[in-house]
Amino acid sequence: MSGWFEIAKNDKGQYSFVLKAANAQVILRSQQYESKASAQGGVASVQANSPRDERYLLDTASDGRFYFNLRAANSQVIGTSQMYTTEGARTTGIESVKANGPSTDVREV
């Protein structure tokens, strides 16, 4: 079983998506979008860009935890990871996004 995307609408009418690994853990989270079509475009961008090493920007939060952003070719952030306590865990998270990001399984919740 591979991962999947979930697109959801919040109480303000905005849309966002998450990428989940096969174990149902959220491995990437999007920004808020004004329309469902824009969120679907974000999913398509993750599908296209997630396999590419150069699309990952590694960073460290002010509290010392590690995370990454997945960027499109124009450098716009299309998804942000969870926070990790070690650089190794962050690397594992990137590998999971690379493996699950091309998924064509998109669900609405």
PDB file as gemmi writes it, atoms N, CA and C in Angstrom:
CRYST1    1.000    1.000    1.000  90.00  90.00  90.00 P 1                      
ATOM      1  N   MET A   1       0.848  -1.185   0.000  1.00  0.00           N  
ATOM      2  CA  MET A   1       0.000   0.000   0.000  1.00  0.00           C  
ATOM      3  C   MET A   1       0.885   1.238   0.000  1.00  0.00           C  
ATOM      4  N   SER A   2       0.517   2.203  -0.792  1.00  0.00           N  
ATOM      5  CA  SER A   2       1.288   3.443  -0.836  1.00  0.00           C  
ATOM      6  C   SER A   2       0.494   4.570  -0.193  1.00  0.00           C  
ATOM      7  N   GLY A   3       1.123   5.735  -0.153  1.00  0.00           N  
ATOM      8  CA  GLY A   3       0.493   6.883   0.470  1.00  0.00           C  
ATOM      9  C   GLY A   3      -0.603   7.489  -0.386  1.00  0.00           C  
ATOM     10  N   TRP A   4      -1.205   8.554   0.148  1.00  0.00           N  
ATOM     11  CA  TRP A   4      -2.290   9.240  -0.543  1.00  0.00           C  
ATOM     12  C   TRP A   4      -2.385  10.688  -0.075  1.00  0.00           C  
ATOM     13  N   PHE A   5      -3.111  11.456  -0.842  1.00  0.00           N  
ATOM     14  CA  PHE A   5      -3.395  12.851  -0.512  1.00  0.00           C  
ATOM     15  C   PHE A   5      -4.811  12.948   0.028  1.00  0.00           C  
ATOM     16  N   GLU A   6      -5.013  13.864   0.952  1.00  0.00           N  
ATOM     17  CA  GLU A   6      -6.346  14.194   1.429  1.00  0.00           C  
ATOM     18  C   GLU A   6      -6.540  15.697   1.285  1.00  0.00           C  
ATOM     19  N   ILE A   7      -7.604  16.081   0.591  1.00  0.00           N  
ATOM     20  CA  ILE A   7      -7.968  17.485   0.436  1.00  0.00           C  
ATOM     21  C   ILE A   7      -9.158  17.753   1.355  1.00  0.00           C  
ATOM     22  N   ALA A   8      -9.047  18.819   2.123  1.00  0.00           N  
ATOM     23  CA  ALA A   8     -10.108  19.148   3.073  1.00  0.00           C  
ATOM     24  C   ALA A   8     -10.456  20.631   2.979  1.00  0.00           C  
ATOM     25  N   LYS A   9     -11.685  20.945   3.354  1.00  0.00           N  
ATOM     26  CA  LYS A   9     -12.174  22.321   3.397  1.00  0.00           C  
ATOM     27  C   LYS A   9     -12.376  22.694   4.856  1.00  0.00           C  
ATOM     28  N   ASN A  10     -11.853  23.854   5.263  1.00  0.00           N  
ATOM     29  CA  ASN A  10     -12.015  24.261   6.660  1.00  0.00           C  
ATOM     30  C   ASN A  10     -13.289  25.088   6.844  1.00  0.00           C  
ATOM     31  N   ASP A  11     -13.550  25.503   8.072  1.00  0.00           N  
ATOM     32  CA  ASP A  11     -14.790  26.230   8.381  1.00  0.00           C  
ATOM     33  C   ASP A  11     -14.827  27.639   7.786  1.00  0.00           C  
ATOM     34  N   LYS A  12     -13.707  28.119   7.263  1.00  0.00           N  
ATOM     35  CA  LYS A  12     -13.667  29.433   6.597  1.00  0.00           C  
ATOM     36  C   LYS A  12     -13.787  29.287   5.086  1.00  0.00           C  
ATOM     37  N   GLY A  13     -13.998  28.047   4.615  1.00  0.00           N  
ATOM     38  CA  GLY A  13     -14.163  27.812   3.193  1.00  0.00           C  
ATOM     39  C   GLY A  13     -12.868  27.663   2.416  1.00  0.00           C  
ATOM     40  N   GLN A  14     -11.737  27.576   3.120  1.00  0.00           N  
ATOM     41  CA  GLN A  14     -10.445  27.403   2.464  1.00  0.00           C  
ATOM     42  C   GLN A  14     -10.107  25.918   2.372  1.00  0.00           C  
ATOM     43  N   TYR A  15      -9.285  25.597   1.387  1.00  0.00           N  
ATOM     44  CA  TYR A  15      -8.886  24.217   1.141  1.00  0.00           C  
ATOM     45  C   TYR A  15      -7.403  24.029   1.451  1.00  0.00           C  
ATOM     46  N   SER A  16      -7.062  22.838   1.862  1.00  0.00           N  
ATOM     47  CA  SER A  16      -5.666  22.461   2.056  1.00  0.00           C  
ATOM     48  C   SER A  16      -5.565  20.968   1.793  1.00  0.00           C  
ATOM     49  N   PHE A  17      -4.328  20.494   1.693  1.00  0.00           N  
ATOM     50  CA  PHE A  17      -4.129  19.061   1.527  1.00  0.00           C  
ATOM     51  C   PHE A  17      -2.997  18.580   2.414  1.00  0.00           C  
ATOM     52  N   VAL A  18      -3.025  17.312   2.697  1.00  0.00           N  
ATOM     53  CA  VAL A  18      -1.921  16.637   3.369  1.00  0.00           C  
ATOM     54  C   VAL A  18      -1.546  15.432   2.527  1.00  0.00           C  
ATOM     55  N   LEU A  19      -0.289  15.039   2.634  1.00  0.00           N  
ATOM     56  CA  LEU A  19       0.187  13.793   2.057  1.00  0.00           C  
ATOM     57  C   LEU A  19       0.404  12.843   3.215  1.00  0.00           C  
ATOM     58  N   LYS A  20      -0.198  11.668   3.108  1.00  0.00           N  
ATOM     59  CA  LYS A  20      -0.057  10.667   4.155  1.00  0.00           C  
ATOM     60  C   LYS A  20       0.739   9.474   3.632  1.00  0.00           C  
ATOM     61  N   ALA A  21       1.569   8.928   4.503  1.00  0.00           N  
ATOM     62  CA  ALA A  21       2.311   7.704   4.185  1.00  0.00           C  
ATOM     63  C   ALA A  21       1.360   6.519   4.324  1.00  0.00           C  
ATOM     64  N   ALA A  22       1.824   5.359   3.916  1.00  0.00           N  
ATOM     65  CA  ALA A  22       1.005   4.146   3.966  1.00  0.00           C  
ATOM     66  C   ALA A  22       0.493   3.851   5.376  1.00  0.00           C  
ATOM     67  N   ASN A  23       1.218   4.294   6.405  1.00  0.00           N  
ATOM     68  CA  ASN A  23       0.791   4.071   7.793  1.00  0.00           C  
ATOM     69  C   ASN A  23      -0.167   5.153   8.287  1.00  0.00           C  
ATOM     70  N   ALA A  24      -0.627   6.021   7.375  1.00  0.00           N  
ATOM     71  CA  ALA A  24      -1.591   7.104   7.647  1.00  0.00           C  
ATOM     72  C   ALA A  24      -0.989   8.291   8.392  1.00  0.00           C  
ATOM     73  N   GLN A  25       0.328   8.324   8.560  1.00  0.00           N  
ATOM     74  CA  GLN A  25       0.979   9.463   9.199  1.00  0.00           C  
ATOM     75  C   GLN A  25       1.109  10.600   8.191  1.00  0.00           C  
ATOM     76  N   VAL A  26       0.789  11.825   8.626  1.00  0.00           N  
ATOM     77  CA  VAL A  26       0.940  12.995   7.769  1.00  0.00           C  
ATOM     78  C   VAL A  26       2.434  13.286   7.614  1.00  0.00           C  
ATOM     79  N   ILE A  27       2.883  13.358   6.343  1.00  0.00           N  
ATOM     80  CA  ILE A  27       4.297  13.607   6.088  1.00  0.00           C  
ATOM     81  C   ILE A  27       4.540  14.934   5.371  1.00  0.00           C  
ATOM     82  N   LEU A  28       3.471  15.566   4.888  1.00  0.00           N  
ATOM     83  CA  LEU A  28       3.602  16.868   4.237  1.00  0.00           C  
ATOM     84  C   LEU A  28       2.255  17.577   4.342  1.00  0.00           C  
ATOM     85  N   ARG A  29       2.326  18.884   4.603  1.00  0.00           N  
ATOM     86  CA  ARG A  29       1.116  19.692   4.786  1.00  0.00           C  
ATOM     87  C   ARG A  29       1.206  20.929   3.896  1.00  0.00           C  
ATOM     88  N   SER A  30       0.097  21.287   3.270  1.00  0.00           N  
ATOM     89  CA  SER A  30       0.084  22.447   2.363  1.00  0.00           C  
ATOM     90  C   SER A  30      -0.310  23.718   3.095  1.00  0.00           C  
ATOM     91  N   GLN A  31      -0.246  24.794   2.353  1.00  0.00           N  
ATOM     92  CA  GLN A  31      -0.807  26.069   2.784  1.00  0.00           C  
ATOM     93  C   GLN A  31      -2.325  26.014   2.602  1.00  0.00           C  
ATOM     94  N   GLN A  32      -2.995  27.105   2.935  1.00  0.00           N  
ATOM     95  CA  GLN A  32      -4.434  27.233   2.695  1.00  0.00           C  
ATOM     96  C   GLN A  32      -4.649  27.816   1.298  1.00  0.00           C  
ATOM     97  N   TYR A  33      -5.625  27.289   0.588  1.00  0.00           N  
ATOM     98  CA  TYR A  33      -5.969  27.755  -0.753  1.00  0.00           C  
ATOM     99  C   TYR A  33      -7.401  28.265  -0.746  1.00  0.00           C  
ATOM    100  N   GLU A  34      -7.674  29.254  -1.591  1.00  0.00           N  
ATOM    101  CA  GLU A  34      -9.013  29.822  -1.682  1.00  0.00           C  
ATOM    102  C   GLU A  34      -9.982  28.908  -2.428  1.00  0.00           C  
ATOM    103  N   SER A  35      -9.460  28.044  -3.290  1.00  0.00           N  
ATOM    104  CA  SER A  35     -10.344  27.187  -4.074  1.00  0.00           C  
ATOM    105  C   SER A  35      -9.858  25.738  -4.068  1.00  0.00           C  
ATOM    106  N   LYS A  36     -10.786  24.848  -4.308  1.00  0.00           N  
ATOM    107  CA  LYS A  36     -10.465  23.430  -4.408  1.00  0.00           C  
ATOM    108  C   LYS A  36      -9.533  23.188  -5.593  1.00  0.00           C  
ATOM    109  N   ALA A  37      -9.773  23.880  -6.705  1.00  0.00           N  
ATOM    110  CA  ALA A  37      -8.920  23.723  -7.891  1.00  0.00           C  
ATOM    111  C   ALA A  37      -7.474  24.095  -7.585  1.00  0.00           C  
ATOM    112  N   SER A  38      -7.275  25.119  -6.768  1.00  0.00           N  
ATOM    113  CA  SER A  38      -5.912  25.520  -6.395  1.00  0.00           C  
ATOM    114  C   SER A  38      -5.253  24.444  -5.529  1.00  0.00           C  
ATOM    115  N   ALA A  39      -6.016  23.863  -4.608  1.00  0.00           N  
ATOM    116  CA  ALA A  39      -5.477  22.766  -3.787  1.00  0.00           C  
ATOM    117  C   ALA A  39      -5.129  21.573  -4.674  1.00  0.00           C  
ATOM    118  N   GLN A  40      -5.969  21.288  -5.643  1.00  0.00           N  
ATOM    119  CA  GLN A  40      -5.683  20.195  -6.578  1.00  0.00           C  
ATOM    120  C   GLN A  40      -4.419  20.497  -7.383  1.00  0.00           C  
ATOM    121  N   GLY A  41      -4.212  21.751  -7.737  1.00  0.00           N  
ATOM    122  CA  GLY A  41      -2.986  22.152  -8.409  1.00  0.00           C  
ATOM    123  C   GLY A  41      -1.770  21.957  -7.529  1.00  0.00           C  
ATOM    124  N   GLY A  42      -1.926  22.218  -6.239  1.00  0.00           N  
ATOM    125  CA  GLY A  42      -0.840  21.973  -5.288  1.00  0.00           C  
ATOM    126  C   GLY A  42      -0.488  20.502  -5.210  1.00  0.00           C  
ATOM    127  N   VAL A  43      -1.503  19.645  -5.197  1.00  0.00           N  
ATOM    128  CA  VAL A  43      -1.272  18.197  -5.198  1.00  0.00           C  
ATOM    129  C   VAL A  43      -0.491  17.798  -6.451  1.00  0.00           C  
ATOM    130  N   ALA A  44      -0.909  18.319  -7.598  1.00  0.00           N  
ATOM    131  CA  ALA A  44      -0.214  18.002  -8.855  1.00  0.00           C  
ATOM    132  C   ALA A  44       1.244  18.458  -8.799  1.00  0.00           C  
ATOM    133  N   SER A  45       1.492  19.577  -8.164  1.00  0.00           N  
ATOM    134  CA  SER A  45       2.859  20.072  -8.039  1.00  0.00           C  
ATOM    135  C   SER A  45       3.698  19.162  -7.144  1.00  0.00           C  
ATOM    136  N   VAL A  46       3.112  18.670  -6.052  1.00  0.00           N  
ATOM    137  CA  VAL A  46       3.826  17.704  -5.202  1.00  0.00           C  
ATOM    138  C   VAL A  46       4.118  16.437  -5.997  1.00  0.00           C  
ATOM    139  N   GLN A  47       3.142  15.953  -6.731  1.00  0.00           N  
ATOM    140  CA  GLN A  47       3.337  14.749  -7.530  1.00  0.00           C  
ATOM    141  C   GLN A  47       4.516  14.914  -8.493  1.00  0.00           C  
ATOM    142  N   ALA A  48       4.637  16.084  -9.097  1.00  0.00           N  
ATOM    143  CA  ALA A  48       5.696  16.329 -10.075  1.00  0.00           C  
ATOM    144  C   ALA A  48       7.056  16.610  -9.436  1.00  0.00           C  
ATOM    145  N   ASN A  49       7.065  17.311  -8.313  1.00  0.00           N  
ATOM    146  CA  ASN A  49       8.320  17.786  -7.734  1.00  0.00           C  
ATOM    147  C   ASN A  49       8.902  16.921  -6.621  1.00  0.00           C  
ATOM    148  N   SER A  50       8.090  16.095  -5.975  1.00  0.00           N  
ATOM    149  CA  SER A  50       8.579  15.340  -4.822  1.00  0.00           C  
ATOM    150  C   SER A  50       9.739  14.391  -5.116  1.00  0.00           C  
ATOM    151  N   PRO A  51       9.863  13.810  -6.308  1.00  0.00           N  
ATOM    152  CA  PRO A  51      11.002  12.913  -6.548  1.00  0.00           C  
ATOM    153  C   PRO A  51      12.349  13.632  -6.718  1.00  0.00           C  
ATOM    154  N   ARG A  52      12.354  14.951  -6.819  1.00  0.00           N  
ATOM    155  CA  ARG A  52      13.559  15.704  -7.183  1.00  0.00           C  
ATOM    156  C   ARG A  52      14.287  16.255  -5.955  1.00  0.00           C  
ATOM    157  N   ASP A  53      15.506  15.798  -5.730  1.00  0.00           N  
ATOM    158  CA  ASP A  53      16.300  16.219  -4.568  1.00  0.00           C  
ATOM    159  C   ASP A  53      16.410  17.730  -4.426  1.00  0.00           C  
ATOM    160  N   GLU A  54      16.597  18.420  -5.539  1.00  0.00           N  
ATOM    161  CA  GLU A  54      16.833  19.863  -5.492  1.00  0.00           C  
ATOM    162  C   GLU A  54      15.602  20.658  -5.082  1.00  0.00           C  
ATOM    163  N   ARG A  55      14.470  20.024  -4.945  1.00  0.00           N  
ATOM    164  CA  ARG A  55      13.240  20.721  -4.569  1.00  0.00           C  
ATOM    165  C   ARG A  55      13.054  20.796  -3.044  1.00  0.00           C  
ATOM    166  N   TYR A  56      13.960  20.182  -2.282  1.00  0.00           N  
ATOM    167  CA  TYR A  56      13.830  20.167  -0.834  1.00  0.00           C  
ATOM    168  C   TYR A  56      14.736  21.219  -0.205  1.00  0.00           C  
ATOM    169  N   LEU A  57      14.144  22.040   0.640  1.00  0.00           N  
ATOM    170  CA  LEU A  57      14.883  23.052   1.383  1.00  0.00           C  
ATOM    171  C   LEU A  57      14.890  22.615   2.848  1.00  0.00           C  
ATOM    172  N   LEU A  58      16.068  22.320   3.366  1.00  0.00           N  
ATOM    173  CA  LEU A  58      16.210  21.873   4.753  1.00  0.00           C  
ATOM    174  C   LEU A  58      16.336  23.083   5.651  1.00  0.00           C  
ATOM    175  N   ASP A  59      15.694  23.015   6.828  1.00  0.00           N  
ATOM    176  CA  ASP A  59      15.728  24.154   7.727  1.00  0.00           C  
ATOM    177  C   ASP A  59      15.673  23.677   9.170  1.00  0.00           C  
ATOM    178  N   THR A  60      15.962  24.603  10.073  1.00  0.00           N  
ATOM    179  CA  THR A  60      15.915  24.336  11.502  1.00  0.00           C  
ATOM    180  C   THR A  60      15.053  25.407  12.155  1.00  0.00           C  
ATOM    181  N   ALA A  61      14.105  24.991  12.974  1.00  0.00           N  
ATOM    182  CA  ALA A  61      13.220  25.922  13.674  1.00  0.00           C  
ATOM    183  C   ALA A  61      13.985  26.606  14.814  1.00  0.00           C  
ATOM    184  N   SER A  62      13.407  27.661  15.344  1.00  0.00           N  
ATOM    185  CA  SER A  62      14.060  28.418  16.415  1.00  0.00           C  
ATOM    186  C   SER A  62      14.274  27.585  17.674  1.00  0.00           C  
ATOM    187  N   ASP A  63      13.483  26.512  17.829  1.00  0.00           N  
ATOM    188  CA  ASP A  63      13.648  25.653  19.006  1.00  0.00           C  
ATOM    189  C   ASP A  63      14.614  24.490  18.754  1.00  0.00           C  
ATOM    190  N   GLY A  64      15.275  24.498  17.598  1.00  0.00           N  
ATOM    191  CA  GLY A  64      16.277  23.480  17.295  1.00  0.00           C  
ATOM    192  C   GLY A  64      15.760  22.244  16.580  1.00  0.00           C  
ATOM    193  N   ARG A  65      14.442  22.160  16.370  1.00  0.00           N  
ATOM    194  CA  ARG A  65      13.918  21.009  15.641  1.00  0.00           C  
ATOM    195  C   ARG A  65      14.135  21.208  14.138  1.00  0.00           C  
ATOM    196  N   PHE A  66      14.121  20.096  13.421  1.00  0.00           N  
ATOM    197  CA  PHE A  66      14.421  20.096  11.999  1.00  0.00           C  
ATOM    198  C   PHE A  66      13.143  19.899  11.180  1.00  0.00           C  
ATOM    199  N   TYR A  67      13.105  20.527  10.004  1.00  0.00           N  
ATOM    200  CA  TYR A  67      11.974  20.346   9.097  1.00  0.00           C  
ATOM    201  C   TYR A  67      12.442  20.630   7.682  1.00  0.00           C  
ATOM    202  N   PHE A  68      11.550  20.436   6.727  1.00  0.00           N  
ATOM    203  CA  PHE A  68      11.873  20.763   5.344  1.00  0.00           C  
ATOM    204  C   PHE A  68      10.649  21.311   4.642  1.00  0.00           C  
ATOM    205  N   ASN A  69      10.918  22.052   3.576  1.00  0.00           N  
ATOM    206  CA  ASN A  69       9.881  22.534   2.671  1.00  0.00           C  
ATOM    207  C   ASN A  69      10.126  21.901   1.311  1.00  0.00           C  
ATOM    208  N   LEU A  70       9.061  21.511   0.658  1.00  0.00           N  
ATOM    209  CA  LEU A  70       9.121  21.058  -0.725  1.00  0.00           C  
ATOM    210  C   LEU A  70       8.732  22.250  -1.589  1.00  0.00           C  
ATOM    211  N   ARG A  71       9.574  22.553  -2.575  1.00  0.00           N  
ATOM    212  CA  ARG A  71       9.347  23.725  -3.412  1.00  0.00           C  
ATOM    213  C   ARG A  71       9.100  23.324  -4.856  1.00  0.00           C  
ATOM    214  N   ALA A  72       8.356  24.165  -5.536  1.00  0.00           N  
ATOM    215  CA  ALA A  72       8.130  24.005  -6.976  1.00  0.00           C  
ATOM    216  C   ALA A  72       9.336  24.564  -7.726  1.00  0.00           C  
ATOM    217  N   ALA A  73       9.339  24.419  -9.044  1.00  0.00           N  
ATOM    218  CA  ALA A  73      10.443  24.915  -9.875  1.00  0.00           C  
ATOM    219  C   ALA A  73      10.638  26.424  -9.725  1.00  0.00           C  
ATOM    220  N   ASN A  74       9.568  27.155  -9.406  1.00  0.00           N  
ATOM    221  CA  ASN A  74       9.667  28.608  -9.223  1.00  0.00           C  
ATOM    222  C   ASN A  74      10.044  28.992  -7.791  1.00  0.00           C  
ATOM    223  N   SER A  75      10.430  28.006  -6.985  1.00  0.00           N  
ATOM    224  CA  SER A  75      10.855  28.158  -5.582  1.00  0.00           C  
ATOM    225  C   SER A  75       9.716  28.421  -4.609  1.00  0.00           C  
ATOM    226  N   GLN A  76       8.477  28.404  -5.067  1.00  0.00           N  
ATOM    227  CA  GLN A  76       7.331  28.565  -4.166  1.00  0.00           C  
ATOM    228  C   GLN A  76       7.177  27.301  -3.322  1.00  0.00           C  
ATOM    229  N   VAL A  77       6.947  27.484  -2.030  1.00  0.00           N  
ATOM    230  CA  VAL A  77       6.744  26.345  -1.126  1.00  0.00           C  
ATOM    231  C   VAL A  77       5.385  25.721  -1.425  1.00  0.00           C  
ATOM    232  N   ILE A  78       5.379  24.409  -1.645  1.00  0.00           N  
ATOM    233  CA  ILE A  78       4.125  23.703  -1.910  1.00  0.00           C  
ATOM    234  C   ILE A  78       3.748  22.761  -0.781  1.00  0.00           C  
ATOM    235  N   GLY A  79       4.679  22.530   0.149  1.00  0.00           N  
ATOM    236  CA  GLY A  79       4.374  21.688   1.296  1.00  0.00           C  
ATOM    237  C   GLY A  79       5.456  21.789   2.352  1.00  0.00           C  
ATOM    238  N   THR A  80       5.061  21.626   3.606  1.00  0.00           N  
ATOM    239  CA  THR A  80       5.974  21.696   4.740  1.00  0.00           C  
ATOM    240  C   THR A  80       5.836  20.419   5.560  1.00  0.00           C  
ATOM    241  N   SER A  81       6.964  19.930   6.033  1.00  0.00           N  
ATOM    242  CA  SER A  81       6.968  18.705   6.833  1.00  0.00           C  
ATOM    243  C   SER A  81       6.563  18.983   8.273  1.00  0.00           C  
ATOM    244  N   GLN A  82       6.460  17.912   9.003  1.00  0.00           N  
ATOM    245  CA  GLN A  82       6.325  18.020  10.449  1.00  0.00           C  
ATOM    246  C   GLN A  82       7.684  18.413  11.028  1.00  0.00           C  
ATOM    247  N   MET A  83       7.749  18.621  12.311  1.00  0.00           N  
ATOM    248  CA  MET A  83       9.011  18.912  12.988  1.00  0.00           C  
ATOM    249  C   MET A  83       9.643  17.594  13.443  1.00  0.00           C  
ATOM    250  N   TYR A  84      10.958  17.509  13.274  1.00  0.00           N  
ATOM    251  CA  TYR A  84      11.709  16.308  13.643  1.00  0.00           C  
ATOM    252  C   TYR A  84      12.749  16.666  14.698  1.00  0.00           C  
ATOM    253  N   THR A  85      13.055  15.718  15.569  1.00  0.00           N  
ATOM    254  CA  THR A  85      14.030  15.976  16.627  1.00  0.00           C  
ATOM    255  C   THR A  85      15.463  15.740  16.174  1.00  0.00           C  
ATOM    256  N   THR A  86      15.661  15.011  15.075  1.00  0.00           N  
ATOM    257  CA  THR A  86      17.011  14.768  14.566  1.00  0.00           C  
ATOM    258  C   THR A  86      17.069  15.003  13.060  1.00  0.00           C  
ATOM    259  N   GLU A  87      18.255  15.277  12.577  1.00  0.00           N  
ATOM    260  CA  GLU A  87      18.445  15.439  11.137  1.00  0.00           C  
ATOM    261  C   GLU A  87      18.178  14.124  10.411  1.00  0.00           C  
ATOM    262  N   GLY A  88      18.528  13.009  11.041  1.00  0.00           N  
ATOM    263  CA  GLY A  88      18.279  11.702  10.435  1.00  0.00           C  
ATOM    264  C   GLY A  88      16.799  11.431  10.240  1.00  0.00           C  
ATOM    265  N   ALA A  89      15.997  11.819  11.220  1.00  0.00           N  
ATOM    266  CA  ALA A  89      14.548  11.641  11.102  1.00  0.00           C  
ATOM    267  C   ALA A  89      14.006  12.513   9.975  1.00  0.00           C  
ATOM    268  N   ARG A  90      14.551  13.729   9.835  1.00  0.00           N  
ATOM    269  CA  ARG A  90      14.139  14.603   8.735  1.00  0.00           C  
ATOM    270  C   ARG A  90      14.478  13.959   7.390  1.00  0.00           C  
ATOM    271  N   THR A  91      15.662  13.376   7.290  1.00  0.00           N  
ATOM    272  CA  THR A  91      16.061  12.700   6.051  1.00  0.00           C  
ATOM    273  C   THR A  91      15.107  11.556   5.735  1.00  0.00           C  
ATOM    274  N   THR A  92      14.703  10.804   6.739  1.00  0.00           N  
ATOM    275  CA  THR A  92      13.730   9.731   6.547  1.00  0.00           C  
ATOM    276  C   THR A  92      12.398  10.297   6.071  1.00  0.00           C  
ATOM    277  N   GLY A  93      12.005  11.444   6.613  1.00  0.00           N  
ATOM    278  CA  GLY A  93      10.774  12.098   6.179  1.00  0.00           C  
ATOM    279  C   GLY A  93      10.838  12.495   4.708  1.00  0.00           C  
ATOM    280  N   ILE A  94      11.966  13.014   4.281  1.00  0.00           N  
ATOM    281  CA  ILE A  94      12.139  13.382   2.869  1.00  0.00           C  
ATOM    282  C   ILE A  94      12.024  12.145   1.989  1.00  0.00           C  
ATOM    283  N   GLU A  95      12.651  11.064   2.389  1.00  0.00           N  
ATOM    284  CA  GLU A  95      12.575   9.822   1.610  1.00  0.00           C  
ATOM    285  C   GLU A  95      11.135   9.324   1.503  1.00  0.00           C  
ATOM    286  N   SER A  96      10.376   9.502   2.573  1.00  0.00           N  
ATOM    287  CA  SER A  96       8.972   9.096   2.555  1.00  0.00           C  
ATOM    288  C   SER A  96       8.161   9.962   1.590  1.00  0.00           C  
ATOM    289  N   VAL A  97       8.425  11.266   1.569  1.00  0.00           N  
ATOM    290  CA  VAL A  97       7.723  12.150   0.630  1.00  0.00           C  
ATOM    291  C   VAL A  97       8.113  11.796  -0.800  1.00  0.00           C  
ATOM    292  N   LYS A  98       9.383  11.506  -1.027  1.00  0.00           N  
ATOM    293  CA  LYS A  98       9.818  11.097  -2.367  1.00  0.00           C  
ATOM    294  C   LYS A  98       9.089   9.832  -2.818  1.00  0.00           C  
ATOM    295  N   ALA A  99       8.923   8.888  -1.901  1.00  0.00           N  
ATOM    296  CA  ALA A  99       8.279   7.615  -2.242  1.00  0.00           C  
ATOM    297  C   ALA A  99       6.770   7.750  -2.412  1.00  0.00           C  
ATOM    298  N   ASN A 100       6.135   8.578  -1.585  1.00  0.00           N  
ATOM    299  CA  ASN A 100       4.676   8.676  -1.570  1.00  0.00           C  
ATOM    300  C   ASN A 100       4.124   9.847  -2.375  1.00  0.00           C  
ATOM    301  N   GLY A 101       4.933  10.854  -2.632  1.00  0.00           N  
ATOM    302  CA  GLY A 101       4.484  12.054  -3.319  1.00  0.00           C  
ATOM    303  C   GLY A 101       3.924  11.843  -4.712  1.00  0.00           C  
ATOM    304  N   PRO A 102       4.458  10.907  -5.501  1.00  0.00           N  
ATOM    305  CA  PRO A 102       3.896  10.692  -6.829  1.00  0.00           C  
ATOM    306  C   PRO A 102       2.539   9.987  -6.842  1.00  0.00           C  
ATOM    307  N   SER A 103       2.010   9.622  -5.694  1.00  0.00           N  
ATOM    308  CA  SER A 103       0.735   8.913  -5.618  1.00  0.00           C  
ATOM    309  C   SER A 103      -0.364   9.648  -6.372  1.00  0.00           C  
ATOM    310  N   THR A 104      -1.195   8.883  -7.046  1.00  0.00           N  
ATOM    311  CA  THR A 104      -2.350   9.468  -7.736  1.00  0.00           C  
ATOM    312  C   THR A 104      -3.636   9.269  -6.934  1.00  0.00           C  
ATOM    313  N   ASP A 105      -3.504   8.727  -5.736  1.00  0.00           N  
ATOM    314  CA  ASP A 105      -4.648   8.508  -4.843  1.00  0.00           C  
ATOM    315  C   ASP A 105      -4.944   9.816  -4.110  1.00  0.00           C  
ATOM    316  N   VAL A 106      -6.013  10.505  -4.532  1.00  0.00           N  
ATOM    317  CA  VAL A 106      -6.393  11.790  -3.937  1.00  0.00           C  
ATOM    318  C   VAL A 106      -7.807  11.641  -3.390  1.00  0.00           C  
ATOM    319  N   ARG A 107      -7.953  11.894  -2.102  1.00  0.00           N  
ATOM    320  CA  ARG A 107      -9.234  11.721  -1.422  1.00  0.00           C  
ATOM    321  C   ARG A 107      -9.724  13.057  -0.866  1.00  0.00           C  
ATOM    322  N   GLU A 108     -11.026  13.222  -0.850  1.00  0.00           N  
ATOM    323  CA  GLU A 108     -11.616  14.399  -0.222  1.00  0.00           C  
ATOM    324  C   GLU A 108     -12.185  13.989   1.124  1.00  0.00           C  
ATOM    325  N   VAL A 109     -11.882  14.779   2.143  1.00  0.00           N  
ATOM    326  CA  VAL A 109     -12.379  14.467   3.492  1.00  0.00           C  
ATOM    327  C   VAL A 109     -13.212  15.606   4.027  1.00  0.00           C  
TER     328      VAL A 109                                                      
END                                                                             
